[in-house]
Every structure is written in structure tokens, then in C-alpha cells.
mmCIF file of N, CA and C in Angstrom:
data_model
loop_
_atom_site.group_PDB
_atom_site.id
_atom_site.type_symbol
_atom_site.label_atom_id
_atom_site.label_comp_id
_atom_site.label_asym_id
_atom_site.label_seq_id
_atom_site.Cartn_x
_atom_site.Cartn_y
_atom_site.Cartn_z
ATOM 1 N N MET H 1 152.287 116.075 -92.960
ATOM 2 C CA MET H 1 152.450 115.856 -94.392
ATOM 3 C C MET H 1 151.078 115.892 -95.052
ATOM 4 N N ARG H 2 150.962 116.669 -96.112
ATOM 5 C CA ARG H 2 149.715 116.788 -96.856
ATOM 6 C C ARG H 2 149.535 115.635 -97.821
ATOM 7 N N ARG H 3 148.279 115.296 -98.044
ATOM 8 C CA ARG H 3 147.956 114.312 -99.068
ATOM 9 C C ARG H 3 148.287 114.925 -100.435
ATOM 10 N N LEU H 4 148.804 114.108 -101.341
ATOM 11 C CA LEU H 4 149.186 114.586 -102.666
ATOM 12 C C LEU H 4 147.965 114.818 -103.544
ATOM 13 N N GLY H 5 148.059 115.821 -104.406
ATOM 14 C CA GLY H 5 147.042 116.035 -105.422
ATOM 15 C C GLY H 5 147.138 114.945 -106.483
ATOM 16 N N GLU H 6 146.191 114.924 -107.400
ATOM 17 C CA GLU H 6 146.122 113.841 -108.391
ATOM 18 C C GLU H 6 147.389 113.725 -109.235
ATOM 19 N N LEU H 7 147.834 114.818 -109.836
ATOM 20 C CA LEU H 7 149.025 114.753 -110.681
ATOM 21 C C LEU H 7 150.290 114.601 -109.838
ATOM 22 N N GLU H 8 150.322 115.209 -108.663
ATOM 23 C CA GLU H 8 151.451 114.999 -107.760
ATOM 24 C C GLU H 8 151.600 113.504 -107.454
ATOM 25 N N ALA H 9 150.486 112.857 -107.149
ATOM 26 C CA ALA H 9 150.508 111.426 -106.845
ATOM 27 C C ALA H 9 150.963 110.615 -108.059
ATOM 28 N N GLU H 10 150.495 110.980 -109.239
ATOM 29 C CA GLU H 10 150.912 110.255 -110.450
ATOM 30 C C GLU H 10 152.423 110.317 -110.634
ATOM 31 N N ILE H 11 152.983 111.492 -110.432
ATOM 32 C CA ILE H 11 154.422 111.671 -110.589
ATOM 33 C C ILE H 11 155.171 110.870 -109.529
ATOM 34 N N MET H 12 154.760 111.001 -108.272
ATOM 35 C CA MET H 12 155.441 110.294 -107.191
ATOM 36 C C MET H 12 155.332 108.784 -107.358
ATOM 37 N N HIS H 13 154.166 108.282 -107.739
ATOM 38 C CA HIS H 13 153.991 106.833 -107.899
ATOM 39 C C HIS H 13 154.927 106.290 -108.976
ATOM 40 N N ARG H 14 155.112 107.033 -110.042
ATOM 41 C CA ARG H 14 156.030 106.589 -111.090
ATOM 42 C C ARG H 14 157.469 106.561 -110.566
ATOM 43 N N LEU H 15 157.877 107.640 -109.912
ATOM 44 C CA LEU H 15 159.254 107.693 -109.407
ATOM 45 C C LEU H 15 159.501 106.604 -108.368
ATOM 46 N N TRP H 16 158.529 106.367 -107.500
ATOM 47 C CA TRP H 16 158.689 105.287 -106.517
ATOM 48 C C TRP H 16 158.783 103.934 -107.212
ATOM 49 N N ALA H 17 157.927 103.703 -108.195
ATOM 50 C CA ALA H 17 157.906 102.415 -108.900
ATOM 51 C C ALA H 17 159.199 102.198 -109.690
ATOM 52 N N TRP H 18 159.703 103.246 -110.317
ATOM 53 C CA TRP H 18 160.911 103.116 -111.122
ATOM 54 C C TRP H 18 162.142 102.909 -110.263
ATOM 55 N N GLY H 19 162.163 103.501 -109.076
ATOM 56 C CA GLY H 19 163.318 103.356 -108.196
ATOM 57 C C GLY H 19 164.586 103.990 -108.730
ATOM 58 N N ARG H 20 164.432 104.995 -109.555
ATOM 59 C CA ARG H 20 165.591 105.699 -110.121
ATOM 60 C C ARG H 20 165.218 107.160 -110.362
ATOM 61 N N PRO H 21 166.195 108.042 -110.417
ATOM 62 C CA PRO H 21 165.904 109.438 -110.746
ATOM 63 C C PRO H 21 165.378 109.544 -112.174
ATOM 64 N N ALA H 22 164.595 110.590 -112.433
ATOM 65 C CA ALA H 22 164.033 110.782 -113.776
ATOM 66 C C ALA H 22 163.779 112.260 -114.029
ATOM 67 N N THR H 23 163.741 112.609 -115.296
ATOM 68 C CA THR H 23 163.425 113.987 -115.691
ATOM 69 C C THR H 23 161.920 114.149 -115.829
ATOM 70 N N ALA H 24 161.485 115.388 -115.896
ATOM 71 C CA ALA H 24 160.066 115.663 -116.145
ATOM 72 C C ALA H 24 159.655 115.074 -117.495
ATOM 73 N N ARG H 25 160.572 115.088 -118.458
ATOM 74 C CA ARG H 25 160.289 114.516 -119.790
ATOM 75 C C ARG H 25 160.052 113.010 -119.682
ATOM 76 N N ASP H 26 160.835 112.303 -118.862
ATOM 77 C CA ASP H 26 160.629 110.868 -118.649
ATOM 78 C C ASP H 26 159.223 110.604 -118.108
ATOM 79 N N VAL H 27 158.853 111.390 -117.094
ATOM 80 C CA VAL H 27 157.540 111.227 -116.470
ATOM 81 C C VAL H 27 156.441 111.536 -117.482
ATOM 82 N N LEU H 28 156.617 112.625 -118.237
ATOM 83 C CA LEU H 28 155.623 113.014 -119.238
ATOM 84 C C LEU H 28 155.427 111.917 -120.278
ATOM 85 N N THR H 29 156.514 111.343 -120.752
ATOM 86 C CA THR H 29 156.430 110.278 -121.758
ATOM 87 C C THR H 29 155.582 109.119 -121.238
ATOM 88 N N ASP H 30 155.753 108.773 -119.968
ATOM 89 C CA ASP H 30 154.988 107.671 -119.395
ATOM 90 C C ASP H 30 153.518 108.055 -119.193
ATOM 91 N N ILE H 31 153.276 109.250 -118.696
ATOM 92 C CA ILE H 31 151.890 109.701 -118.491
ATOM 93 C C ILE H 31 151.153 109.791 -119.822
ATOM 94 N N ASN H 32 151.853 110.251 -120.861
ATOM 95 C CA ASN H 32 151.215 110.416 -122.176
ATOM 96 C C ASN H 32 150.799 109.098 -122.811
ATOM 97 N N LYS H 33 151.246 107.968 -122.266
ATOM 98 C CA LYS H 33 150.766 106.669 -122.744
ATOM 99 C C LYS H 33 149.296 106.473 -122.375
ATOM 100 N N GLN H 34 148.859 107.189 -121.329
ATOM 101 C CA GLN H 34 147.483 107.045 -120.851
ATOM 102 C C GLN H 34 146.610 108.254 -121.161
ATOM 103 N N ARG H 35 147.216 109.444 -121.136
ATOM 104 C CA ARG H 35 146.449 110.657 -121.401
ATOM 105 C C ARG H 35 147.405 111.768 -121.800
ATOM 106 N N PRO H 36 146.941 112.678 -122.648
ATOM 107 C CA PRO H 36 147.827 113.760 -123.084
ATOM 108 C C PRO H 36 147.982 114.815 -121.986
ATOM 109 N N LEU H 37 149.208 115.267 -121.827
ATOM 110 C CA LEU H 37 149.517 116.284 -120.839
ATOM 111 C C LEU H 37 150.669 117.112 -121.380
ATOM 112 N N ALA H 38 150.711 118.383 -121.053
ATOM 113 C CA ALA H 38 151.775 119.266 -121.525
ATOM 114 C C ALA H 38 153.030 119.102 -120.667
ATOM 115 N N TYR H 39 154.189 119.234 -121.304
ATOM 116 C CA TYR H 39 155.459 119.166 -120.580
ATOM 117 C C TYR H 39 155.491 120.195 -119.462
ATOM 118 N N SER H 40 155.036 121.419 -119.766
ATOM 119 C CA SER H 40 155.098 122.489 -118.765
ATOM 120 C C SER H 40 154.281 122.149 -117.519
ATOM 121 N N THR H 41 153.208 121.405 -117.682
ATOM 122 C CA THR H 41 152.382 121.010 -116.540
ATOM 123 C C THR H 41 153.146 120.047 -115.639
ATOM 124 N N VAL H 42 153.756 119.039 -116.235
ATOM 125 C CA VAL H 42 154.523 118.059 -115.456
ATOM 126 C C VAL H 42 155.719 118.740 -114.796
ATOM 127 N N LYS H 43 156.405 119.601 -115.524
ATOM 128 C CA LYS H 43 157.571 120.313 -114.989
ATOM 129 C C LYS H 43 157.157 121.192 -113.805
ATOM 130 N N THR H 44 156.054 121.903 -113.940
ATOM 131 C CA THR H 44 155.577 122.771 -112.860
ATOM 132 C C THR H 44 155.233 121.964 -111.616
ATOM 133 N N VAL H 45 154.530 120.838 -111.790
ATOM 134 C CA VAL H 45 154.144 120.015 -110.638
ATOM 135 C C VAL H 45 155.382 119.377 -110.004
ATOM 136 N N ALA H 46 156.358 118.964 -110.805
ATOM 137 C CA ALA H 46 157.608 118.427 -110.250
ATOM 138 C C ALA H 46 158.320 119.506 -109.432
ATOM 139 N N ASP H 47 158.320 120.739 -109.918
ATOM 140 C CA ASP H 47 158.941 121.840 -109.175
ATOM 141 C C ASP H 47 158.186 122.114 -107.871
ATOM 142 N N ILE H 48 156.871 122.007 -107.894
ATOM 143 C CA ILE H 48 156.067 122.174 -106.678
ATOM 144 C C ILE H 48 156.414 121.077 -105.675
ATOM 145 N N LEU H 49 156.520 119.835 -106.146
ATOM 146 C CA LEU H 49 156.896 118.719 -105.271
ATOM 147 C C LEU H 49 158.292 118.942 -104.681
ATOM 148 N N HIS H 50 159.189 119.501 -105.470
ATOM 149 C CA HIS H 50 160.520 119.838 -104.958
ATOM 150 C C HIS H 50 160.403 120.893 -103.858
ATOM 151 N N GLY H 51 159.599 121.914 -104.093
ATOM 152 C CA GLY H 51 159.398 122.962 -103.095
ATOM 153 C C GLY H 51 158.785 122.457 -101.805
ATOM 154 N N LYS H 52 157.966 121.424 -101.911
ATOM 155 C CA LYS H 52 157.336 120.820 -100.728
ATOM 156 C C LYS H 52 158.267 119.845 -100.015
ATOM 157 N N GLY H 53 159.432 119.591 -100.608
ATOM 158 C CA GLY H 53 160.383 118.669 -99.994
ATOM 159 C C GLY H 53 160.137 117.212 -100.342
ATOM 160 N N MET H 54 159.247 116.933 -101.268
ATOM 161 C CA MET H 54 158.966 115.547 -101.666
ATOM 162 C C MET H 54 159.982 115.029 -102.682
ATOM 163 N N LEU H 55 160.578 115.943 -103.457
ATOM 164 C CA LEU H 55 161.570 115.565 -104.458
ATOM 165 C C LEU H 55 162.847 116.354 -104.248
ATOM 166 N N LYS H 56 163.979 115.711 -104.488
ATOM 167 C CA LYS H 56 165.231 116.437 -104.595
ATOM 168 C C LYS H 56 165.575 116.454 -106.075
ATOM 169 N N ARG H 57 166.444 117.366 -106.482
ATOM 170 C CA ARG H 57 166.769 117.454 -107.903
ATOM 171 C C ARG H 57 168.208 117.923 -108.094
ATOM 172 N N HIS H 58 168.741 117.556 -109.259
ATOM 173 C CA HIS H 58 170.048 118.047 -109.665
ATOM 174 C C HIS H 58 170.026 118.211 -111.181
ATOM 175 N N LYS H 59 170.909 119.049 -111.673
ATOM 176 C CA LYS H 59 170.966 119.330 -113.104
ATOM 177 C C LYS H 59 171.824 118.299 -113.820
ATOM 178 N N GLU H 60 171.324 117.843 -114.957
ATOM 179 C CA GLU H 60 172.104 117.050 -115.906
ATOM 180 C C GLU H 60 171.921 117.728 -117.254
ATOM 181 N N GLY H 61 172.966 118.425 -117.681
ATOM 182 C CA GLY H 61 172.827 119.232 -118.889
ATOM 183 C C GLY H 61 171.863 120.369 -118.604
ATOM 184 N N ARG H 62 170.821 120.478 -119.413
ATOM 185 C CA ARG H 62 169.829 121.539 -119.213
ATOM 186 C C ARG H 62 168.616 121.068 -118.431
ATOM 187 N N ALA H 63 168.540 119.788 -118.144
ATOM 188 C CA ALA H 63 167.338 119.232 -117.505
ATOM 189 C C ALA H 63 167.554 118.985 -116.011
ATOM 190 N N TRP H 64 166.489 119.170 -115.252
ATOM 191 C CA TRP H 64 166.487 118.768 -113.849
ATOM 192 C C TRP H 64 166.150 117.287 -113.780
ATOM 193 N N VAL H 65 166.850 116.584 -112.915
ATOM 194 C CA VAL H 65 166.580 115.172 -112.676
ATOM 195 C C VAL H 65 166.040 115.070 -111.251
ATOM 196 N N TYR H 66 164.866 114.454 -111.121
ATOM 197 C CA TYR H 66 164.146 114.405 -109.847
ATOM 198 C C TYR H 66 164.227 113.022 -109.212
ATOM 199 N N GLU H 67 164.215 113.025 -107.872
ATOM 200 C CA GLU H 67 164.258 111.784 -107.119
ATOM 201 C C GLU H 67 163.475 111.983 -105.814
ATOM 202 N N PRO H 68 162.674 111.015 -105.400
ATOM 203 C CA PRO H 68 161.910 111.163 -104.147
ATOM 204 C C PRO H 68 162.835 111.304 -102.941
ATOM 205 N N THR H 69 162.387 112.083 -101.967
ATOM 206 C CA THR H 69 163.143 112.248 -100.725
ATOM 207 C C THR H 69 162.714 111.239 -99.669
ATOM 208 N N CYS H 70 161.629 110.510 -99.942
ATOM 209 C CA CYS H 70 161.165 109.482 -99.013
ATOM 210 C C CYS H 70 160.594 108.320 -99.822
ATOM 211 N N THR H 71 160.445 107.191 -99.175
ATOM 212 C CA THR H 71 159.846 106.042 -99.850
ATOM 213 C C THR H 71 158.323 106.170 -99.812
ATOM 214 N N ARG H 72 157.666 105.383 -100.616
ATOM 215 C CA ARG H 72 156.207 105.334 -100.594
ATOM 216 C C ARG H 72 155.717 104.939 -99.193
ATOM 217 N N GLN H 73 156.418 104.001 -98.565
ATOM 218 C CA GLN H 73 156.035 103.533 -97.233
ATOM 219 C C GLN H 73 156.190 104.653 -96.201
ATOM 220 N N GLN H 74 157.270 105.416 -96.286
ATOM 221 C CA GLN H 74 157.475 106.525 -95.353
ATOM 222 C C GLN H 74 156.402 107.599 -95.534
ATOM 223 N N TYR H 75 156.051 107.887 -96.770
ATOM 224 C CA TYR H 75 155.004 108.873 -97.047
ATOM 225 C C TYR H 75 153.671 108.410 -96.464
ATOM 226 N N THR H 76 153.315 107.161 -96.717
ATOM 227 C CA THR H 76 152.052 106.614 -96.216
ATOM 228 C C THR H 76 152.031 106.615 -94.688
ATOM 229 N N ALA H 77 153.148 106.235 -94.077
ATOM 230 C CA ALA H 77 153.235 106.218 -92.620
ATOM 231 C C ALA H 77 153.053 107.628 -92.050
ATOM 232 N N ALA H 78 153.617 108.635 -92.710
ATOM 233 C CA ALA H 78 153.466 110.017 -92.244
ATOM 234 C C ALA H 78 152.007 110.459 -92.318
ATOM 235 N N LEU H 79 151.308 110.062 -93.378
ATOM 236 C CA LEU H 79 149.876 110.390 -93.488
ATOM 237 C C LEU H 79 149.086 109.722 -92.378
ATOM 238 N N MET H 80 149.402 108.465 -92.108
ATOM 239 C CA MET H 80 148.705 107.731 -91.052
ATOM 240 C C MET H 80 148.983 108.365 -89.686
ATOM 241 N N GLN H 81 150.227 108.739 -89.443
ATOM 242 C CA GLN H 81 150.590 109.365 -88.172
ATOM 243 C C GLN H 81 149.871 110.697 -87.998
ATOM 244 N N GLU H 82 149.777 111.458 -89.073
ATOM 245 C CA GLU H 82 149.074 112.741 -89.014
ATOM 246 C C GLU H 82 147.594 112.528 -88.704
ATOM 247 N N ALA H 83 146.993 111.534 -89.343
ATOM 248 C CA ALA H 83 145.575 111.257 -89.098
ATOM 249 C C ALA H 83 145.347 110.848 -87.645
ATOM 250 N N LEU H 84 146.224 110.044 -87.113
ATOM 251 C CA LEU H 84 146.090 109.616 -85.716
ATOM 252 C C LEU H 84 146.358 110.766 -84.752
ATOM 253 N N GLY H 85 147.390 111.541 -85.045
ATOM 254 C CA GLY H 85 147.784 112.621 -84.149
ATOM 255 C C GLY H 85 146.785 113.759 -84.085
ATOM 256 N N SER H 86 146.044 113.967 -85.164
ATOM 257 C CA SER H 86 145.086 115.080 -85.192
ATOM 258 C C SER H 86 143.707 114.655 -84.714
ATOM 259 N N ASN H 87 143.554 113.401 -84.319
ATOM 260 C CA ASN H 87 142.255 112.880 -83.914
ATOM 261 C C ASN H 87 142.173 112.824 -82.389
ATOM 262 N N PRO H 88 141.082 113.321 -81.805
ATOM 263 C CA PRO H 88 140.973 113.271 -80.344
ATOM 264 C C PRO H 88 140.781 111.851 -79.796
ATOM 265 N N ASP H 89 140.442 110.893 -80.661
ATOM 266 C CA ASP H 89 140.228 109.511 -80.232
ATOM 267 C C ASP H 89 141.036 108.570 -81.122
ATOM 268 N N PRO H 90 142.377 108.541 -80.966
ATOM 269 C CA PRO H 90 143.189 107.684 -81.847
ATOM 270 C C PRO H 90 142.835 106.209 -81.730
ATOM 271 N N ALA H 91 142.475 105.743 -80.544
ATOM 272 C CA ALA H 91 142.111 104.322 -80.393
ATOM 273 C C ALA H 91 140.861 104.008 -81.208
ATOM 274 N N GLY H 92 139.875 104.881 -81.154
ATOM 275 C CA GLY H 92 138.653 104.684 -81.945
ATOM 276 C C GLY H 92 138.937 104.703 -83.438
ATOM 277 N N THR H 93 139.837 105.571 -83.839
ATOM 278 C CA THR H 93 140.227 105.640 -85.251
ATOM 279 C C THR H 93 140.887 104.337 -85.680
ATOM 280 N N LEU H 94 141.769 103.824 -84.835
ATOM 281 C CA LEU H 94 142.436 102.556 -85.153
ATOM 282 C C LEU H 94 141.435 101.411 -85.241
ATOM 283 N N VAL H 95 140.467 101.362 -84.334
ATOM 284 C CA VAL H 95 139.447 100.306 -84.377
ATOM 285 C C VAL H 95 138.675 100.396 -85.685
ATOM 286 N N SER H 96 138.258 101.594 -86.059
ATOM 287 C CA SER H 96 137.519 101.769 -87.320
ATOM 288 C C SER H 96 138.358 101.329 -88.512
ATOM 289 N N PHE H 97 139.639 101.682 -88.481
ATOM 290 C CA PHE H 97 140.550 101.302 -89.553
ATOM 291 C C PHE H 97 140.683 99.781 -89.630
ATOM 292 N N LEU H 98 140.896 99.139 -88.487
ATOM 293 C CA LEU H 98 141.074 97.693 -88.446
ATOM 294 C C LEU H 98 139.832 96.953 -88.926
ATOM 295 N N GLU H 99 138.665 97.485 -88.629
ATOM 296 C CA GLU H 99 137.415 96.849 -89.064
ATOM 297 C C GLU H 99 137.273 96.852 -90.587
ATOM 298 N N GLN H 100 137.976 97.741 -91.253
ATOM 299 C CA GLN H 100 137.887 97.845 -92.713
ATOM 300 C C GLN H 100 138.972 97.044 -93.432
ATOM 301 N N MET H 101 139.886 96.458 -92.678
ATOM 302 C CA MET H 101 141.009 95.747 -93.291
ATOM 303 C C MET H 101 140.591 94.391 -93.842
ATOM 304 N N THR H 102 141.264 94.006 -94.915
ATOM 305 C CA THR H 102 141.076 92.669 -95.489
ATOM 306 C C THR H 102 141.875 91.675 -94.649
ATOM 307 N N PRO H 103 141.607 90.388 -94.774
ATOM 308 C CA PRO H 103 142.426 89.394 -94.058
ATOM 309 C C PRO H 103 143.913 89.495 -94.413
ATOM 310 N N GLU H 104 144.220 89.800 -95.663
ATOM 311 C CA GLU H 104 145.617 89.932 -96.077
ATOM 312 C C GLU H 104 146.268 91.127 -95.390
ATOM 313 N N GLU H 105 145.534 92.221 -95.293
ATOM 314 C CA GLU H 105 146.067 93.405 -94.615
ATOM 315 C C GLU H 105 146.250 93.142 -93.122
ATOM 316 N N THR H 106 145.336 92.391 -92.537
ATOM 317 C CA THR H 106 145.452 92.027 -91.122
ATOM 318 C C THR H 106 146.700 91.177 -90.897
ATOM 319 N N ASP H 107 146.945 90.228 -91.786
ATOM 320 C CA ASP H 107 148.165 89.405 -91.692
ATOM 321 C C ASP H 107 149.421 90.276 -91.805
ATOM 322 N N ALA H 108 149.399 91.233 -92.725
ATOM 323 C CA ALA H 108 150.542 92.135 -92.899
ATOM 324 C C ALA H 108 150.760 92.973 -91.642
ATOM 325 N N LEU H 109 149.679 93.425 -91.022
ATOM 326 C CA LEU H 109 149.794 94.192 -89.784
ATOM 327 C C LEU H 109 150.389 93.340 -88.665
ATOM 328 N N ARG H 110 149.909 92.117 -88.528
ATOM 329 C CA ARG H 110 150.462 91.229 -87.509
ATOM 330 C C ARG H 110 151.965 91.010 -87.716
ATOM 331 N N SER H 111 152.346 90.803 -88.957
ATOM 332 C CA SER H 111 153.754 90.599 -89.282
ATOM 333 C C SER H 111 154.571 91.848 -88.941
ATOM 334 N N ALA H 112 154.047 93.010 -89.266
ATOM 335 C CA ALA H 112 154.746 94.261 -88.960
ATOM 336 C C ALA H 112 154.889 94.449 -87.456
ATOM 337 N N LEU H 113 153.859 94.131 -86.696
ATOM 338 C CA LEU H 113 153.920 94.260 -85.238
ATOM 339 C C LEU H 113 154.967 93.312 -84.646
ATOM 340 N N ARG H 114 155.046 92.089 -85.195
ATOM 341 C CA ARG H 114 156.065 91.149 -84.728
ATOM 342 C C ARG H 114 157.475 91.683 -85.020
ATOM 343 N N THR H 115 157.649 92.261 -86.203
ATOM 344 C CA THR H 115 158.949 92.825 -86.578
ATOM 345 C C THR H 115 159.349 93.949 -85.638
ATOM 346 N N VAL H 116 158.413 94.849 -85.347
ATOM 347 C CA VAL H 116 158.708 95.977 -84.463
ATOM 348 C C VAL H 116 159.017 95.460 -83.041
ATOM 349 N N LYS H 117 158.282 94.475 -82.604
ATOM 350 C CA LYS H 117 158.522 93.911 -81.276
ATOM 351 C C LYS H 117 159.928 93.302 -81.189
ATOM 352 N N ARG H 118 160.315 92.542 -82.218
ATOM 353 C CA ARG H 118 161.645 91.925 -82.238
ATOM 354 C C ARG H 118 162.736 92.996 -82.208
ATOM 355 N N ARG H 119 162.533 94.065 -82.969
ATOM 356 C CA ARG H 119 163.542 95.133 -83.020
ATOM 357 C C ARG H 119 163.665 95.839 -81.677
ATOM 358 N N SER H 120 162.542 96.024 -81.001
ATOM 359 C CA SER H 120 162.589 96.729 -79.711
ATOM 360 C C SER H 120 163.193 95.863 -78.618
ATOM 361 N N GLU H 121 163.125 94.542 -78.778
ATOM 362 C CA GLU H 121 163.691 93.620 -77.794
ATOM 363 C C GLU H 121 165.179 93.392 -78.016
ATOM 364 N N ALA H 122 165.652 93.742 -79.188
ATOM 365 C CA ALA H 122 167.071 93.496 -79.527
ATOM 366 C C ALA H 122 167.993 94.528 -78.893
#
């Protein structure tokens, strides 16, 4: 899975945060609260995300309605897996990553490891 470009990420972050399908016009209206952008730009990037398999879409009237095909967590996990899988020293990469974590992130990791352990024992 490729890392998202800047506008791709903006669109995906909104759709993930909203937790509902939305049109390119919905996304544009929200983005325009912070910076001006053309409808055609947002529509084109949404279509690119659809082509990459990041968004599914269906027609409502004349508009396409977009929805993520994965959660933010699944996307992030795929990026992490790709980084580990393409590295000749995954253990070293993990050590470097862990050294950069905050105490809160370390607690979250411990909790996640406990959850995975419980699931595998069940």
C-alpha cells in the first residue's frame, strides 16, 4: 500500500472522521473552510482514490457518493507491514520505532499485544 499524497490524505481523513459516505462536494465544502480548492480537483482525486481501491462509490442522482474501503487503522497497519516487510532488518526497524514512542504510545502497544495474545489463546 502506497502512502497517500497530501490531498488524498485530506480526503481520506475527512471520510474516516465522518464515518459516513460523502460526495466530492461535501468534501470540498469542508476543505474550503481552510483553503480554496476547485471542485474538479477534489473530484479528480476522489476518482484516483477509487481507482487505487481506497474508496468505493455509488451514484445518487448525478453525484458519486464515496466511502472508504478500509479503516484508518487498517490503512496505517498496511503501511507499517510494508515498511517492515521491505526492510532487511525488521527487528532493528522495530527497535528504532519503539525508541521514538511516547509513554502513551508504549502503553497502547502493550495493550494491543495483550489483546492479540488473548485472541490467539481463545
